[in-house]
mmCIF file of N, CA, C and O in Angstrom:
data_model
loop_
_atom_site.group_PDB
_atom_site.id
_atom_site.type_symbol
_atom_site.label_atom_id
_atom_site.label_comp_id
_atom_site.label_asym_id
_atom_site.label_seq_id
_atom_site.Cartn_x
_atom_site.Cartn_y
_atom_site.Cartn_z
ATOM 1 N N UNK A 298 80.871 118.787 37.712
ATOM 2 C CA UNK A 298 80.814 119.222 39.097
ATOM 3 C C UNK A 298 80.048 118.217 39.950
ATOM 4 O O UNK A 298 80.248 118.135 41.162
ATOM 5 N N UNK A 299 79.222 117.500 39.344
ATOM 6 C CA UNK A 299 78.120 116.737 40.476
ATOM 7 C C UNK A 299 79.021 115.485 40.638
ATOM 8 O O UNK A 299 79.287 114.811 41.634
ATOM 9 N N UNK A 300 79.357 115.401 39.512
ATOM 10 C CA UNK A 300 80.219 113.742 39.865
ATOM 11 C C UNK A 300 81.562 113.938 40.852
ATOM 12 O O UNK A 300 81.923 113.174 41.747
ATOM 13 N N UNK A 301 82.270 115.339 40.371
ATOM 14 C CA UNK A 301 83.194 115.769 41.488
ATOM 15 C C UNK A 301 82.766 115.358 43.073
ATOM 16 O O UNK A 301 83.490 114.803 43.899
ATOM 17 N N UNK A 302 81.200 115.855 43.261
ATOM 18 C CA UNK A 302 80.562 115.726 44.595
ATOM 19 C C UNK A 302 80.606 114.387 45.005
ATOM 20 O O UNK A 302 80.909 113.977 46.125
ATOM 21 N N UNK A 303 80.345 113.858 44.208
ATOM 22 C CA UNK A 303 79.416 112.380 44.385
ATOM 23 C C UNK A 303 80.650 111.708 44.844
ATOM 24 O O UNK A 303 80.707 111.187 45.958
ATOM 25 N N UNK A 304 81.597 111.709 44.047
ATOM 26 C CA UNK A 304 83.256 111.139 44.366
ATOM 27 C C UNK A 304 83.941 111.488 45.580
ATOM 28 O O UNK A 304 84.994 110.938 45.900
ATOM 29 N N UNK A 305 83.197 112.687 46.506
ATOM 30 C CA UNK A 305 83.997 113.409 47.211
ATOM 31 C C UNK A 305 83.306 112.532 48.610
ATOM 32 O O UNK A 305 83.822 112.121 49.650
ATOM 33 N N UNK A 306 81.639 112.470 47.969
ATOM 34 C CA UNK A 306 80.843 112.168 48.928
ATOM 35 C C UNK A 306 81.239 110.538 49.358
ATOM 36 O O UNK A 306 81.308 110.265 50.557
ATOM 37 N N UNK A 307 81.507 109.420 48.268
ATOM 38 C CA UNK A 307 81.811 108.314 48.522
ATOM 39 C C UNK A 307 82.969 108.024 49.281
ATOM 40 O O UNK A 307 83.109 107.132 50.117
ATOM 41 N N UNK A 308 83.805 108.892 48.891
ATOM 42 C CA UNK A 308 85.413 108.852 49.503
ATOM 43 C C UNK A 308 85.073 109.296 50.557
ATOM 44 O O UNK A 308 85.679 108.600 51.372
ATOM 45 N N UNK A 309 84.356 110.174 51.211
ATOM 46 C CA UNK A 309 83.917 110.979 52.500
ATOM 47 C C UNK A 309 83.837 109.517 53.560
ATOM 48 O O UNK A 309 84.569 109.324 54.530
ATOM 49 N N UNK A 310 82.668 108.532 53.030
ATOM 50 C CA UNK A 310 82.190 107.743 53.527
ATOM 51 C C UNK A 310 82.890 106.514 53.593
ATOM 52 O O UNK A 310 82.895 105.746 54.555
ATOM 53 N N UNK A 311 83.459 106.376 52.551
ATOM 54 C CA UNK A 311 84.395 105.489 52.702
ATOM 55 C C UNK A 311 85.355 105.746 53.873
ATOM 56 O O UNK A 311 85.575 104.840 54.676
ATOM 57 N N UNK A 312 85.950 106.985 54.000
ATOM 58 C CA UNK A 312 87.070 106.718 54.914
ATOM 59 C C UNK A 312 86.526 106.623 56.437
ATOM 60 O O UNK A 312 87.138 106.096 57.366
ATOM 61 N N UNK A 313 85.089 107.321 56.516
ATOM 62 C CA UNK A 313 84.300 107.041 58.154
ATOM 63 C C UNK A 313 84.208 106.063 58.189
ATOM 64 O O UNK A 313 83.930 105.786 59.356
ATOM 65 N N UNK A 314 84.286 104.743 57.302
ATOM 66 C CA UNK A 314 83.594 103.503 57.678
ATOM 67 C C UNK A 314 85.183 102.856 57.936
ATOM 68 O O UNK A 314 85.388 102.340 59.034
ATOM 69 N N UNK A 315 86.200 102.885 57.014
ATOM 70 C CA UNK A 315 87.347 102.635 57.600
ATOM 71 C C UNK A 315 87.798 102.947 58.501
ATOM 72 O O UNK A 315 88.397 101.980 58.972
ATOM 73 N N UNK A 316 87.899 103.822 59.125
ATOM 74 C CA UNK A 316 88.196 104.332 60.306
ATOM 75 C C UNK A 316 87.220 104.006 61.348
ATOM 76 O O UNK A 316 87.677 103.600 62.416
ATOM 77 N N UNK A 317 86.173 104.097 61.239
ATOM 78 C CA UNK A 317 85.059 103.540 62.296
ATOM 79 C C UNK A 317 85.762 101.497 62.252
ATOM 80 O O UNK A 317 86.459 101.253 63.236
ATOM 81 N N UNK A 318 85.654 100.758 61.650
ATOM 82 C CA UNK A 318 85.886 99.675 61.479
ATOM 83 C C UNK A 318 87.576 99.064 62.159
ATOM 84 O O UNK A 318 87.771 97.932 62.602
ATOM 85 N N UNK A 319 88.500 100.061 62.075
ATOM 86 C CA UNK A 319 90.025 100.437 62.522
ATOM 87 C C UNK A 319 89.818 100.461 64.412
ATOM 88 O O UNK A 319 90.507 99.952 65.296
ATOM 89 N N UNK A 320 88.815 101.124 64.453
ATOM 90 C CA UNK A 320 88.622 101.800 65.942
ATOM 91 C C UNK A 320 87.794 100.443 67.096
ATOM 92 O O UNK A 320 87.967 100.277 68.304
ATOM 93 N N UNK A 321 86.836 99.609 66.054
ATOM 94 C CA UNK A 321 86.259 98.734 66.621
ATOM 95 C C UNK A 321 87.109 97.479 66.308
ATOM 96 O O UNK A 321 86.393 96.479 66.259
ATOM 97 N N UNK A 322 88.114 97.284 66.134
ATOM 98 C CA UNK A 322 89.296 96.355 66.124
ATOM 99 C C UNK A 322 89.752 96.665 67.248
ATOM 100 O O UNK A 322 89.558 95.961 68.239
ATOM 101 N N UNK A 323 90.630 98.100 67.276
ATOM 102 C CA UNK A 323 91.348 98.194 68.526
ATOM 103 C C UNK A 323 90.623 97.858 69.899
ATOM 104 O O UNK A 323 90.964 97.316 70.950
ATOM 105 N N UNK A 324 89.745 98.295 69.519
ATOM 106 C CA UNK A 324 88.776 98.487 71.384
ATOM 107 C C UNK A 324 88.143 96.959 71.859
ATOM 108 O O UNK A 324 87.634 96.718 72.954
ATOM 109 N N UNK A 325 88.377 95.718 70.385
ATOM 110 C CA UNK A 325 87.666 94.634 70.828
ATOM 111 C C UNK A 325 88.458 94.287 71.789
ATOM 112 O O UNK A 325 87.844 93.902 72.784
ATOM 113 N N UNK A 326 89.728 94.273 71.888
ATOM 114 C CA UNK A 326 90.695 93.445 72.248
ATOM 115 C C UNK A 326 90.661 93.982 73.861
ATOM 116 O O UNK A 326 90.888 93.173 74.761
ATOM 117 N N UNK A 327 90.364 95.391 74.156
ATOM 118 C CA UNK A 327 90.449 95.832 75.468
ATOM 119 C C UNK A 327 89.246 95.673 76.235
ATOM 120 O O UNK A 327 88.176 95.694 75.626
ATOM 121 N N UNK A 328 89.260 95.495 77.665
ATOM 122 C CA UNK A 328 88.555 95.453 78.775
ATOM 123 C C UNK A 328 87.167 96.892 78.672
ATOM 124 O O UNK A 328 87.533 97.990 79.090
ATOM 125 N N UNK A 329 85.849 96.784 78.184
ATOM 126 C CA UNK A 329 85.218 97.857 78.294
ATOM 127 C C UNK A 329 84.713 98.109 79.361
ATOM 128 O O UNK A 329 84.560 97.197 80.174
ATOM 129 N N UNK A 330 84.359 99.266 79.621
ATOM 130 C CA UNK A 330 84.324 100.029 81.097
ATOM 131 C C UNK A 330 83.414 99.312 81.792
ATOM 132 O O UNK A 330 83.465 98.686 82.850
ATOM 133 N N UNK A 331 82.334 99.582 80.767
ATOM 134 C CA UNK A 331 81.190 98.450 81.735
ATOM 135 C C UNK A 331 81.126 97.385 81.858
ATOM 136 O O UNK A 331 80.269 96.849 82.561
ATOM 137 N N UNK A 332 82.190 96.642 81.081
ATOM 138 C CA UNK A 332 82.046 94.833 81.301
ATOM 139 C C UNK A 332 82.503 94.277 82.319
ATOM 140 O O UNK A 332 83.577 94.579 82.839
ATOM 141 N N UNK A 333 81.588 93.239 82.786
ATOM 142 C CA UNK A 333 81.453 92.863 83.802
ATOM 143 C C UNK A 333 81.969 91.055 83.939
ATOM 144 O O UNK A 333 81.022 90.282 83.790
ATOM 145 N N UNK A 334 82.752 90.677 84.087
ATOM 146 C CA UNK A 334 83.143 89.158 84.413
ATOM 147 C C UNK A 334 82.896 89.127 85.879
ATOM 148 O O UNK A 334 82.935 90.071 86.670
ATOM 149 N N UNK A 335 82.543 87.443 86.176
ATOM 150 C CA UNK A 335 82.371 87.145 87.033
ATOM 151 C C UNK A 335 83.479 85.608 87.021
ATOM 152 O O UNK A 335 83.738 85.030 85.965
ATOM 153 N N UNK A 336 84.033 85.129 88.424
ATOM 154 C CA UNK A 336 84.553 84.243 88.894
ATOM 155 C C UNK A 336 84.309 83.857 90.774
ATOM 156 O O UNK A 336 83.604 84.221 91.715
ATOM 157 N N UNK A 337 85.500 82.829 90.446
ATOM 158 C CA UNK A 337 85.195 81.872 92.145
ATOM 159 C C UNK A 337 86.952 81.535 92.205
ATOM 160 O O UNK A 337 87.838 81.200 91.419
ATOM 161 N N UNK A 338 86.838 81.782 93.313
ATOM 162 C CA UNK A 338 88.540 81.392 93.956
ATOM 163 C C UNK A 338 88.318 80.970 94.977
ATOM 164 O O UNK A 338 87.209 80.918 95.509
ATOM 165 N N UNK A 339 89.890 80.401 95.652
ATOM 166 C CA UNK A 339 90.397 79.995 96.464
ATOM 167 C C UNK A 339 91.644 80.662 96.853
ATOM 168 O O UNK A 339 92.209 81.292 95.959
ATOM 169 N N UNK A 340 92.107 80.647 97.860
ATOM 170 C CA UNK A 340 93.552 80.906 98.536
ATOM 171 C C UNK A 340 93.791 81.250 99.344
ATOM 172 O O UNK A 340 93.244 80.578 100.219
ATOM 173 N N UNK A 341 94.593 82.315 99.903
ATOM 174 C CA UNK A 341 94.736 82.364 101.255
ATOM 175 C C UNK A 341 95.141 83.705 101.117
ATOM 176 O O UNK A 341 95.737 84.233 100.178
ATOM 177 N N UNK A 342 94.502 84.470 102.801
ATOM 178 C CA UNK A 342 94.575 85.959 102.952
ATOM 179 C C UNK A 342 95.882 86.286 103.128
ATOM 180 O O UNK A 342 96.503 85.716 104.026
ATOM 181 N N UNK A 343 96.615 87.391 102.194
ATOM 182 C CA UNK A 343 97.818 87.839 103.104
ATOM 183 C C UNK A 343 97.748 89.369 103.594
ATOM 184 O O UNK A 343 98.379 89.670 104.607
ATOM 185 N N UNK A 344 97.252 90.019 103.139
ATOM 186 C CA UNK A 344 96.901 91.174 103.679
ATOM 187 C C UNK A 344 95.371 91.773 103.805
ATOM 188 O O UNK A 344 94.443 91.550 103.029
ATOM 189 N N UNK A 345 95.357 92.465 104.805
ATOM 190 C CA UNK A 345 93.864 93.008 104.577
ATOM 191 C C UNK A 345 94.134 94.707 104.730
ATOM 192 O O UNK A 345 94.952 94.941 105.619
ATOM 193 N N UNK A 346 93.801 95.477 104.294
ATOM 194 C CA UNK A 346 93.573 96.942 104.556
ATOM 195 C C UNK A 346 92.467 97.680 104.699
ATOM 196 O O UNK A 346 92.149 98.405 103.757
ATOM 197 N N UNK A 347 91.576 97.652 106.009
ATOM 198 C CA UNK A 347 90.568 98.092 106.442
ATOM 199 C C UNK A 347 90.101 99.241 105.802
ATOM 200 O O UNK A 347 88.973 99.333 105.319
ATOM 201 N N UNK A 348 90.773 99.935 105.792
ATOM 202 C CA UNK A 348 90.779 102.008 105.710
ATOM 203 C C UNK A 348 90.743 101.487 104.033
ATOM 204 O O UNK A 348 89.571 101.475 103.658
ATOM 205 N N UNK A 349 91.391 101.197 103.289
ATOM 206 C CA UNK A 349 90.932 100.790 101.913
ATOM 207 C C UNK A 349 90.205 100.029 100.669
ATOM 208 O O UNK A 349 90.124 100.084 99.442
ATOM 209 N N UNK A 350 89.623 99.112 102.042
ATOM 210 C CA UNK A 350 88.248 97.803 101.563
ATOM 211 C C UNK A 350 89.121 97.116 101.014
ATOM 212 O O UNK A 350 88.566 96.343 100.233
ATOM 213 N N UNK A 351 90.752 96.930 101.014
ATOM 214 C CA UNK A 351 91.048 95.761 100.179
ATOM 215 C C UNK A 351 91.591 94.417 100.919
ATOM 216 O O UNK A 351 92.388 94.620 101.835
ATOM 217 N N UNK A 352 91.308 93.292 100.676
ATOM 218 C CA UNK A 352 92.299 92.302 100.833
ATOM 219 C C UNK A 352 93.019 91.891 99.466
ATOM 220 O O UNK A 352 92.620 92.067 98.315
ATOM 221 N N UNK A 353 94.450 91.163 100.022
ATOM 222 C CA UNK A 353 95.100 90.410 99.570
ATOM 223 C C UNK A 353 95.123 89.251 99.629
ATOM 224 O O UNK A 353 95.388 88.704 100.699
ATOM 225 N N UNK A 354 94.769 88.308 98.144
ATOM 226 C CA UNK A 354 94.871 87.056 98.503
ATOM 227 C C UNK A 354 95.889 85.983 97.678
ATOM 228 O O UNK A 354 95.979 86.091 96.455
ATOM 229 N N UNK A 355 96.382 85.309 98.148
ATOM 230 C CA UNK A 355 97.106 84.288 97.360
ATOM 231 C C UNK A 355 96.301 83.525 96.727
ATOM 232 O O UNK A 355 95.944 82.657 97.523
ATOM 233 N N UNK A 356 95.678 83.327 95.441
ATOM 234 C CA UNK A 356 94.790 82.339 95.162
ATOM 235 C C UNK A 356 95.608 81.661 93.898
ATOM 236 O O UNK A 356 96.663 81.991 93.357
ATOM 237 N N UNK A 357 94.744 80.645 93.667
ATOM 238 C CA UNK A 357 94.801 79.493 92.678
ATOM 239 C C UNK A 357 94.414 79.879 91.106
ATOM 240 O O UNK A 357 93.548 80.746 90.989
ATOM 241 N N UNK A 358 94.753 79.539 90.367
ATOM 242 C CA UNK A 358 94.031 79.358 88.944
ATOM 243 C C UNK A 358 92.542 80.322 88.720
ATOM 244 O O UNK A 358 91.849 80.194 89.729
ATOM 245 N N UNK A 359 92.216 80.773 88.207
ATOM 246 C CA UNK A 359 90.159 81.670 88.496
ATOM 247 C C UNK A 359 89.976 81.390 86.491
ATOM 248 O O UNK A 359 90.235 82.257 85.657
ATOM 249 N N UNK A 360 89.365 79.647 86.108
ATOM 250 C CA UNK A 360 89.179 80.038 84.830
ATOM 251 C C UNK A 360 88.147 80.522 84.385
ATOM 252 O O UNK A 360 88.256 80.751 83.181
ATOM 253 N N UNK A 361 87.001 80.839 84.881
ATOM 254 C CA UNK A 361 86.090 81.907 84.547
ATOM 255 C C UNK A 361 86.450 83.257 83.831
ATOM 256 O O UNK A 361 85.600 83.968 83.294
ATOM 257 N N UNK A 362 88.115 83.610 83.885
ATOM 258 C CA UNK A 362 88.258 84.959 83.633
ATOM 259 C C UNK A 362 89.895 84.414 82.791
ATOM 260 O O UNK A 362 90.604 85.167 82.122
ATOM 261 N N UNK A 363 90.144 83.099 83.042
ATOM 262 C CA UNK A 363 91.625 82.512 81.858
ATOM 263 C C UNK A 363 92.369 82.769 82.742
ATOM 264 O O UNK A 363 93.386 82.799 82.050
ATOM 265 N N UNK A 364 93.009 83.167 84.550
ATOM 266 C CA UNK A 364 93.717 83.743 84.891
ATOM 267 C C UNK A 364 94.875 82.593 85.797
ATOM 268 O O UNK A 364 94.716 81.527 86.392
ATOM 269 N N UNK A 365 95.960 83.413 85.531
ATOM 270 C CA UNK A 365 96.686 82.053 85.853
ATOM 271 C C UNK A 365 96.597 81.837 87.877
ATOM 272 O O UNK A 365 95.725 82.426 88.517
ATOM 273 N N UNK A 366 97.388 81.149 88.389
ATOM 274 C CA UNK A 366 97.514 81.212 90.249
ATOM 275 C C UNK A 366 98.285 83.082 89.978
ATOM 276 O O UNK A 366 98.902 83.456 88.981
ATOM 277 N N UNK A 367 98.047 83.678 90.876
ATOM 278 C CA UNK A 367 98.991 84.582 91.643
ATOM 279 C C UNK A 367 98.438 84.985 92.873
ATOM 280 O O UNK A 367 97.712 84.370 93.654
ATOM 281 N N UNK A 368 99.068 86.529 92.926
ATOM 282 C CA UNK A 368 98.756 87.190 94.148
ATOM 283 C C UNK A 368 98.531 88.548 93.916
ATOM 284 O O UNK A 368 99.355 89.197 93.271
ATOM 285 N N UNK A 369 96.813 89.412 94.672
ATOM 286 C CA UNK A 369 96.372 90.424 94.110
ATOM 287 C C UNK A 369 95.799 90.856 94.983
ATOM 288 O O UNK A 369 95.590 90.176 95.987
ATOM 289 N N UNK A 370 95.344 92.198 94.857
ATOM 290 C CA UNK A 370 94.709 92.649 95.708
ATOM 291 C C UNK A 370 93.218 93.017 95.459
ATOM 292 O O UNK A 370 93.060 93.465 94.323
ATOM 293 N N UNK A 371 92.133 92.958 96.164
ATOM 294 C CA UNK A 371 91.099 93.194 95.322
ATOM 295 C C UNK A 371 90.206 94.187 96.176
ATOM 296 O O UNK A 371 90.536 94.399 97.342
ATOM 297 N N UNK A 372 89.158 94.765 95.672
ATOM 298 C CA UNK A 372 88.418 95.484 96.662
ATOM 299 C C UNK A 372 87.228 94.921 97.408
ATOM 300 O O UNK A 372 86.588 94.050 96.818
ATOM 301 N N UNK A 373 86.896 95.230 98.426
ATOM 302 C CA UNK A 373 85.453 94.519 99.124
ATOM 303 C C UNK A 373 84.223 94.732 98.685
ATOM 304 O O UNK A 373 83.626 95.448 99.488
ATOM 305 N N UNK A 374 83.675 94.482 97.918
ATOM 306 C CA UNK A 374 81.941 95.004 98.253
ATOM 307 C C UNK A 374 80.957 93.987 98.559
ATOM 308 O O UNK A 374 80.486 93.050 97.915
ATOM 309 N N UNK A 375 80.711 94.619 100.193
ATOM 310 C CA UNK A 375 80.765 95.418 101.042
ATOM 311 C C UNK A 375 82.123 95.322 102.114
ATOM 312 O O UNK A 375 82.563 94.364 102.748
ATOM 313 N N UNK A 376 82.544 96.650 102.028
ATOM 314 C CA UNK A 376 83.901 96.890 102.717
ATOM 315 C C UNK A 376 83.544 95.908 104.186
ATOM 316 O O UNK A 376 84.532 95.539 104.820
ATOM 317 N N UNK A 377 82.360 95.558 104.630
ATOM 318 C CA UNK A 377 81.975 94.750 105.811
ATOM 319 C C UNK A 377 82.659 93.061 105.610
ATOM 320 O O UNK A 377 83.055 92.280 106.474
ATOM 321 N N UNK A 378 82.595 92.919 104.143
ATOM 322 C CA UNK A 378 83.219 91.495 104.261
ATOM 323 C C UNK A 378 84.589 90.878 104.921
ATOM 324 O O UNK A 378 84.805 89.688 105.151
ATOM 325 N N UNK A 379 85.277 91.760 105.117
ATOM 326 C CA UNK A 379 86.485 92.124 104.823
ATOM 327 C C UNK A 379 87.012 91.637 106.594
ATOM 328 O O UNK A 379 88.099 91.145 106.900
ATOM 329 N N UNK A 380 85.767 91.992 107.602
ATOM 330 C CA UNK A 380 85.440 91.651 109.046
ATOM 331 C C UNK A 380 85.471 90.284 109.613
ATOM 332 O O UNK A 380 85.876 90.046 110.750
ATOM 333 N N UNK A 381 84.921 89.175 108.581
ATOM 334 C CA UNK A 381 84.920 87.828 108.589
ATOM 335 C C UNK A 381 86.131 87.175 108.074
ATOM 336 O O UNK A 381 85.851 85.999 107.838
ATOM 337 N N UNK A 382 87.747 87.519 107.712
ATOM 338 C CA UNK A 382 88.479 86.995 107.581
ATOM 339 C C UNK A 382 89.414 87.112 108.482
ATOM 340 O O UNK A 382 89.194 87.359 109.668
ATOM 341 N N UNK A 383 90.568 86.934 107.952
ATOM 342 C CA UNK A 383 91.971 87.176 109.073
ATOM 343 C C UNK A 383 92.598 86.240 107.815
ATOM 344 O O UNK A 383 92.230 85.404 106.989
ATOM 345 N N UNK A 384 94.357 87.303 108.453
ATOM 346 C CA UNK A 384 95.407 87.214 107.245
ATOM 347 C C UNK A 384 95.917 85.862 107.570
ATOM 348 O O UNK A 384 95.827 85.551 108.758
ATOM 349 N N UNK A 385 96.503 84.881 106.650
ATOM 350 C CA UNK A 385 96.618 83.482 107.048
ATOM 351 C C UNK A 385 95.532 82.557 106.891
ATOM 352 O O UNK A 385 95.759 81.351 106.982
ATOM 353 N N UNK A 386 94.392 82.986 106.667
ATOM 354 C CA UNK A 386 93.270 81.952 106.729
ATOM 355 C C UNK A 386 93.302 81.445 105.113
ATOM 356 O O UNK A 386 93.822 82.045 104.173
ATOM 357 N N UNK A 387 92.607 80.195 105.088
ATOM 358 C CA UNK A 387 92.427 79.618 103.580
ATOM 359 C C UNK A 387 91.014 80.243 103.397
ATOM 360 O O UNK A 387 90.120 79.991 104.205
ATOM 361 N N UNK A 388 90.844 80.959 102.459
ATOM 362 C CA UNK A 388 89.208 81.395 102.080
ATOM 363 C C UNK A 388 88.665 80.990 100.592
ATOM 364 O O UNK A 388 89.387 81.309 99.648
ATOM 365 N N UNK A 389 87.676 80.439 100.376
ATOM 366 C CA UNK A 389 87.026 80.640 99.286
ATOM 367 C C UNK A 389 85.950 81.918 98.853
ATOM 368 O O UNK A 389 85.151 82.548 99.546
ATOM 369 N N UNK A 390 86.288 82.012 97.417
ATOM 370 C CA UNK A 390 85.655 83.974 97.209
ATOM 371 C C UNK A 390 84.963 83.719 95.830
ATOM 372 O O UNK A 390 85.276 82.972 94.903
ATOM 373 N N UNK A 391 83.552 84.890 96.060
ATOM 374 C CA UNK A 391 83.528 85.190 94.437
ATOM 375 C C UNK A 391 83.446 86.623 94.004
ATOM 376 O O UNK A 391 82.848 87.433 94.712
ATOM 377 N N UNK A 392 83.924 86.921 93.058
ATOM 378 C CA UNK A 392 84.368 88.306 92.583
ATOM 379 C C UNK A 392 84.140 88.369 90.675
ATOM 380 O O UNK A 392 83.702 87.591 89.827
ATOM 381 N N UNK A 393 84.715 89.743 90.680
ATOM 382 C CA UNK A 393 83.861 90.577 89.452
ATOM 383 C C UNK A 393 85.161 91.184 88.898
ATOM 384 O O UNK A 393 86.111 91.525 89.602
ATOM 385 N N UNK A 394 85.116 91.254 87.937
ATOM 386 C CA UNK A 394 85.773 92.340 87.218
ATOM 387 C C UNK A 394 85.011 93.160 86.759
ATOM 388 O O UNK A 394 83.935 92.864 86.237
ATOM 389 N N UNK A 395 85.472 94.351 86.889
ATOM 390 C CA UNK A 395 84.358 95.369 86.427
ATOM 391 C C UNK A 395 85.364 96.280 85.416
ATOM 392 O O UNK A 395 85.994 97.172 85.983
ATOM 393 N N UNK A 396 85.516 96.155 84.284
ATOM 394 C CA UNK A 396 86.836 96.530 83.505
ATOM 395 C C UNK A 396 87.681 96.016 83.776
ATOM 396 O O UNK A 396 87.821 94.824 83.500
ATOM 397 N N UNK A 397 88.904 96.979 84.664
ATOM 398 C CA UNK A 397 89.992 96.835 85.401
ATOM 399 C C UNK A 397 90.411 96.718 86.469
ATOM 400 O O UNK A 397 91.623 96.668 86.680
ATOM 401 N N UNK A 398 89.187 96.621 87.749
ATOM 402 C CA UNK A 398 88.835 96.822 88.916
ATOM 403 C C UNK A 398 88.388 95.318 88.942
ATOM 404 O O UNK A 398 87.663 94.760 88.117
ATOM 405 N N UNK A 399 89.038 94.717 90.189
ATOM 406 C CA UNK A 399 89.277 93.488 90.474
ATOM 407 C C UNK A 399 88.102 93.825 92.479
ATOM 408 O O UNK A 399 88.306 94.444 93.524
ATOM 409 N N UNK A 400 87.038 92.978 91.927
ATOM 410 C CA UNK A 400 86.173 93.351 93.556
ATOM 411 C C UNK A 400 85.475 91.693 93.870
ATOM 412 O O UNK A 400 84.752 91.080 93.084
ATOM 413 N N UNK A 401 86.002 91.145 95.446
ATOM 414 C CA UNK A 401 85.521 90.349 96.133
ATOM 415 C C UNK A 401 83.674 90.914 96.469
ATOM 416 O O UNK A 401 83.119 91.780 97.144
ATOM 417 N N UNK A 402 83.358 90.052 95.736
ATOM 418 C CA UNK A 402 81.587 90.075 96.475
ATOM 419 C C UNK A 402 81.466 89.266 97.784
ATOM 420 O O UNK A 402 80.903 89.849 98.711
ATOM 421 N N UNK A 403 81.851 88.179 97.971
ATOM 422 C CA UNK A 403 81.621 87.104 98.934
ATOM 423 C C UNK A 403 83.006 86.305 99.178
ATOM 424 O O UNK A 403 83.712 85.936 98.240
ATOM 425 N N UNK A 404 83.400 86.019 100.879
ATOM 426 C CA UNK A 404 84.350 85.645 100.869
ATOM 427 C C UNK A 404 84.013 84.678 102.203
ATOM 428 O O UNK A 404 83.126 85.043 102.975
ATOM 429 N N UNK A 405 84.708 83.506 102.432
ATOM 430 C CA UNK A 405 84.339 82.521 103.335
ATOM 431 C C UNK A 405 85.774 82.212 103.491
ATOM 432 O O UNK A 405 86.630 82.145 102.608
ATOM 433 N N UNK A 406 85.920 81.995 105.063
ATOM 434 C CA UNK A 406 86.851 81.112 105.586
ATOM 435 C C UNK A 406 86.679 79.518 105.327
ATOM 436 O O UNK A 406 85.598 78.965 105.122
ATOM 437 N N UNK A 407 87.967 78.876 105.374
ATOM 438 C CA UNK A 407 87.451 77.581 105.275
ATOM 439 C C UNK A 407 87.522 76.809 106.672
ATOM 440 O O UNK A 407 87.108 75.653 106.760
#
């Protein structure tokens, strides 16, 4: 009977550690909630949406974060930055990823 236990108890543990070990594979590969990247761009405004703190920008390459040129939208913080641009302008920016949430900290016309 004790060795029954003991066998039941190892196998018990064994499979938490496999499974714990299974779980921290999957989750390396994804964006965690609290992680925080930082980058610097360039490009140019194409939209701004006041009422939603976001602009749109056409930018270049951002390898701080591996990302290729496109076009995105990001959020302001502070939704005030957002006052010093206009759509069409060339701006340089720096911004955060915060997981999955793409946010302009600082943004300059050129």
């Amino acid at each position: 009977m004790k060795k029954t236990l003991l066998a039941l108890a190892v196998l018990a543990s064994l499979t938490t550690t496999t499974a714990s070990a299974q779980a921290g594979a999957f989750i390396q590969g994804m964006p965690m909630k609290g992680a925080v990247k930082v980058g610097r761009g360039s490009g140019v405004v194409t939209a701004i949406d006041l009422k939603a703190a976001k602009v749109t920008i056409k930018h270049g390459p951002i390898a701080a974060l591996s990302w290729p040129a496109m076009t995105m939208a990001f959020t302001a913080i502070p939704p005030a930055l957002l006052k010093t641009v206009k759509v069409g302008q060339r701006v340089d920016f720096a911004m955060r990823m915060r997981g999955s949430v793409a946010e302009v900290t600082a943004i300059r016309a050129r």
